[in-house]
CSV table of C-alpha atoms in Angstrom, one decimal:
chain,number,residue,atom,x,y,z
A,13,UNK,CA,105.5,130.3,125.9
A,14,UNK,CA,105.2,133.7,127.6
A,15,UNK,CA,108.4,135.7,128.0
A,16,UNK,CA,109.4,136.1,131.7
A,17,UNK,CA,111.1,139.2,133.3
A,18,UNK,CA,112.3,138.8,136.8
A,19,UNK,CA,114.0,141.2,139.2
A,20,UNK,CA,117.2,140.1,141.0
A,21,UNK,CA,118.7,142.3,143.7
A,22,UNK,CA,122.3,141.4,142.9
A,23,UNK,CA,125.1,142.2,140.6
A,24,UNK,CA,124.6,140.5,137.2
A,25,UNK,CA,127.7,139.5,135.2
A,26,UNK,CA,127.6,138.1,131.7
A,27,UNK,CA,128.9,134.5,131.3
A,28,UNK,CA,128.3,133.7,135.0
A,29,UNK,CA,125.8,131.2,136.4
A,30,UNK,CA,123.4,132.6,139.0
A,31,UNK,CA,121.1,131.0,141.5
A,32,UNK,CA,117.9,132.9,141.5
A,33,UNK,CA,116.4,134.2,144.8
A,34,UNK,CA,113.7,132.3,146.6
A,35,UNK,CA,110.8,134.3,145.1
A,36,UNK,CA,112.0,134.1,141.5
A,37,UNK,CA,112.9,130.4,141.9
A,38,UNK,CA,109.4,129.7,143.3
A,39,UNK,CA,107.7,131.7,140.5
A,40,UNK,CA,109.6,129.8,137.7
A,41,UNK,CA,109.5,126.3,139.2
A,42,UNK,CA,106.1,126.2,141.0
A,43,UNK,CA,103.9,128.8,139.4
A,44,UNK,CA,105.0,128.8,135.7
A,45,UNK,CA,106.5,125.3,135.7
A,46,UNK,CA,109.2,126.8,133.4
A,47,UNK,CA,111.3,124.2,131.5
A,48,UNK,CA,115.1,124.1,131.3
A,49,UNK,CA,116.7,125.5,128.2
A,50,UNK,CA,114.3,128.4,127.8
A,51,UNK,CA,115.3,132.0,128.0
A,52,UNK,CA,114.2,134.7,130.5
A,53,UNK,CA,115.1,138.3,131.1
A,54,UNK,CA,116.5,139.5,134.3
A,55,UNK,CA,117.0,143.1,135.6
A,56,UNK,CA,118.5,144.5,138.8
A,57,UNK,CA,117.7,148.2,138.5
A,58,UNK,CA,120.8,149.3,136.6
A,59,UNK,CA,118.9,150.2,133.4
A,60,UNK,CA,119.9,147.0,131.5
A,61,UNK,CA,117.9,143.9,130.5
A,62,UNK,CA,119.9,140.7,131.0
A,63,UNK,CA,119.2,137.7,128.7
A,64,UNK,CA,119.6,134.4,130.6
A,65,UNK,CA,119.1,130.7,129.9
A,66,UNK,CA,117.5,128.5,132.5
A,67,UNK,CA,119.8,125.7,133.4
A,68,UNK,CA,118.0,124.1,136.3
A,69,UNK,CA,114.4,124.5,137.5
A,70,UNK,CA,113.9,123.3,141.1
A,71,UNK,CA,113.7,124.9,144.5
A,72,UNK,CA,116.8,126.9,143.6
A,73,UNK,CA,116.7,127.7,139.9
A,74,UNK,CA,120.0,128.3,138.2
A,75,UNK,CA,120.4,130.5,135.1
A,76,UNK,CA,123.4,131.5,132.9
A,77,UNK,CA,123.6,135.1,131.9
A,78,UNK,CA,124.2,135.4,128.2
A,79,UNK,CA,124.0,139.1,127.2
A,80,UNK,CA,122.8,142.5,128.4
A,81,UNK,CA,121.2,145.4,126.5
A,82,UNK,CA,120.4,148.9,127.6
A,83,UNK,CA,116.7,149.4,128.1
A,84,UNK,CA,115.6,152.4,126.0
A,85,UNK,CA,112.2,152.7,127.7
A,86,UNK,CA,113.2,155.2,130.4
A,87,UNK,CA,111.9,158.8,129.9
A,88,UNK,CA,114.3,161.7,130.0
A,89,UNK,CA,111.8,163.5,132.3
A,90,UNK,CA,112.6,162.8,135.9
A,91,UNK,CA,109.2,162.6,137.5
A,92,UNK,CA,108.5,162.5,141.3
A,93,UNK,CA,105.0,161.6,142.6
A,94,UNK,CA,104.1,163.0,146.1
A,95,UNK,CA,100.9,161.2,146.8
A,96,UNK,CA,98.6,161.6,149.8
A,97,UNK,CA,98.3,158.1,151.3
A,98,UNK,CA,95.1,156.4,150.2
A,99,UNK,CA,93.4,153.7,152.1
A,100,UNK,CA,93.1,150.0,151.2
A,101,UNK,CA,94.2,148.8,147.8
A,102,UNK,CA,93.9,152.3,146.2
A,103,UNK,CA,97.4,153.2,147.3
A,104,UNK,CA,98.8,149.9,145.9
A,105,UNK,CA,97.0,150.6,142.6
A,106,UNK,CA,98.3,154.2,142.5
A,107,UNK,CA,101.9,153.1,143.0
A,108,UNK,CA,101.6,150.3,140.4
A,109,UNK,CA,100.2,152.7,137.7
A,110,UNK,CA,102.7,155.5,138.6
A,111,UNK,CA,105.6,153.1,138.0
A,112,UNK,CA,104.1,151.8,134.8
A,113,UNK,CA,103.7,155.4,133.6
A,114,UNK,CA,107.4,156.2,134.3
A,115,UNK,CA,107.6,157.9,137.7
A,116,UNK,CA,111.2,157.9,139.1
A,117,UNK,CA,110.4,158.5,142.7
A,118,UNK,CA,107.3,158.0,144.9
A,119,UNK,CA,106.8,160.0,148.2
A,120,UNK,CA,103.8,158.9,150.2
A,121,UNK,CA,102.5,162.0,152.1
A,122,UNK,CA,100.8,161.8,155.5
A,123,UNK,CA,98.6,164.8,156.0
A,124,UNK,CA,96.0,166.1,158.4
A,125,UNK,CA,93.2,164.9,156.2
A,126,UNK,CA,94.7,161.4,155.4
A,127,UNK,CA,92.3,158.6,156.4
A,128,UNK,CA,95.3,156.2,156.8
A,129,UNK,CA,97.5,156.6,159.9
A,130,UNK,CA,100.9,154.9,159.8
A,131,UNK,CA,103.6,154.7,162.4
A,132,UNK,CA,106.1,152.3,163.9
A,133,UNK,CA,106.1,148.7,162.6
A,134,UNK,CA,103.0,149.3,160.5
A,135,UNK,CA,104.8,152.1,158.7
A,136,UNK,CA,107.8,149.8,158.0
A,137,UNK,CA,105.6,146.9,156.9
A,138,UNK,CA,103.6,149.1,154.6
A,139,UNK,CA,106.7,150.7,153.0
A,140,UNK,CA,108.2,147.3,152.3
A,141,UNK,CA,104.8,146.2,150.8
A,142,UNK,CA,104.9,149.2,148.5
A,143,UNK,CA,108.5,148.5,147.5
A,144,UNK,CA,107.4,145.0,146.3
A,145,UNK,CA,104.6,146.6,144.3
A,146,UNK,CA,107.2,148.9,142.6
A,147,UNK,CA,109.3,145.9,141.6
A,148,UNK,CA,106.3,143.9,140.4
A,149,UNK,CA,105.2,146.9,138.3
A,150,UNK,CA,108.7,147.1,136.8
A,151,UNK,CA,108.6,143.4,135.9
A,152,UNK,CA,105.2,143.8,134.2
A,153,UNK,CA,105.9,147.1,132.4
A,154,UNK,CA,109.4,146.3,131.1
A,155,UNK,CA,111.2,149.0,133.1
A,156,UNK,CA,114.8,148.2,134.1
A,157,UNK,CA,115.3,151.1,136.6
A,158,UNK,CA,113.6,150.7,139.9
A,159,UNK,CA,111.9,153.9,141.1
A,160,UNK,CA,112.8,155.1,144.5
A,161,UNK,CA,110.1,154.4,147.1
A,162,UNK,CA,110.5,156.8,150.0
A,163,UNK,CA,109.2,156.2,153.5
A,164,UNK,CA,106.1,158.3,154.1
A,165,UNK,CA,106.6,161.8,155.4
A,166,UNK,CA,104.3,164.6,156.6
A,167,UNK,CA,103.1,167.3,154.2
A,168,UNK,CA,105.0,170.1,156.1
A,169,UNK,CA,108.3,168.1,155.9
A,170,UNK,CA,107.7,167.5,152.1
A,171,UNK,CA,107.2,171.2,151.5
A,172,UNK,CA,110.3,172.1,153.5
A,173,UNK,CA,112.4,169.6,151.5
A,174,UNK,CA,111.0,170.5,148.2
A,175,UNK,CA,113.0,172.9,146.1
A,176,UNK,CA,110.9,173.0,143.0
A,177,UNK,CA,108.8,175.8,141.6
A,178,UNK,CA,105.3,174.6,141.2
A,179,UNK,CA,102.1,175.4,139.4
A,180,UNK,CA,98.5,174.5,140.1
A,181,UNK,CA,96.4,172.6,137.5
A,182,UNK,CA,93.0,174.3,137.3
A,183,UNK,CA,90.3,173.5,134.8
A,184,UNK,CA,89.4,177.2,134.3
A,185,UNK,CA,93.0,178.4,133.8
A,186,UNK,CA,93.7,180.5,130.7
A,187,UNK,CA,97.2,179.1,130.3
A,188,UNK,CA,97.6,175.4,129.2
A,189,UNK,CA,100.4,173.0,129.8
A,190,UNK,CA,101.4,173.5,126.2
A,191,UNK,CA,102.1,177.1,126.9
A,192,UNK,CA,104.7,176.3,129.6
A,193,UNK,CA,108.4,175.8,129.1
A,194,UNK,CA,109.8,172.3,128.6
A,195,UNK,CA,111.3,170.8,131.8
A,196,UNK,CA,113.5,167.8,132.5
A,197,UNK,CA,112.4,167.4,136.1
A,198,UNK,CA,108.9,167.7,137.7
A,199,UNK,CA,107.1,166.8,140.9
A,200,UNK,CA,103.4,166.1,141.1
A,201,UNK,CA,101.7,166.5,144.4
A,202,UNK,CA,98.3,164.8,144.8
A,203,UNK,CA,96.2,165.3,148.0
A,204,UNK,CA,94.6,162.6,150.2
A,205,UNK,CA,91.1,161.2,149.9
A,206,UNK,CA,89.7,162.9,153.1
């Protein structure tokens, strides 16, 4: 049987029983038809994987937390992606792949050339949607730290807030990335489609 990893937005304590949230319960009970007695892995964003045994599978699944282990998969490089907002499912795909590749923070950038215009309720709804994609990508990729998903900001605001020295990647440059000093923190800025 496939091993299952699920996110729980709560404190996880070894030895305690936990009622899974509505989404996780539905996924185990209705989608996977997961049997009692099997083990799953939970995570809550603190960097640990929690091994748990499924005690009850129904509308409100109950698990017992057995052990926790530090997840060694996180990179020492703290990487921020500032991405011009793309239209349709492209932005969802970009966020998913960025999380799977190890990005720690995602900043959607709204610029003059962005095709997508977000404000008010639409902005809040879209940001919440992206946060769910971040969590799903962590479940799939084995990450136990949830990258920060920032609410979209304008390019000017990003540039004012940014305190990093940058460089431009150019295919005709004489200097390569291998020639540069090793860093422990980096921000990648990618423009919009338009």
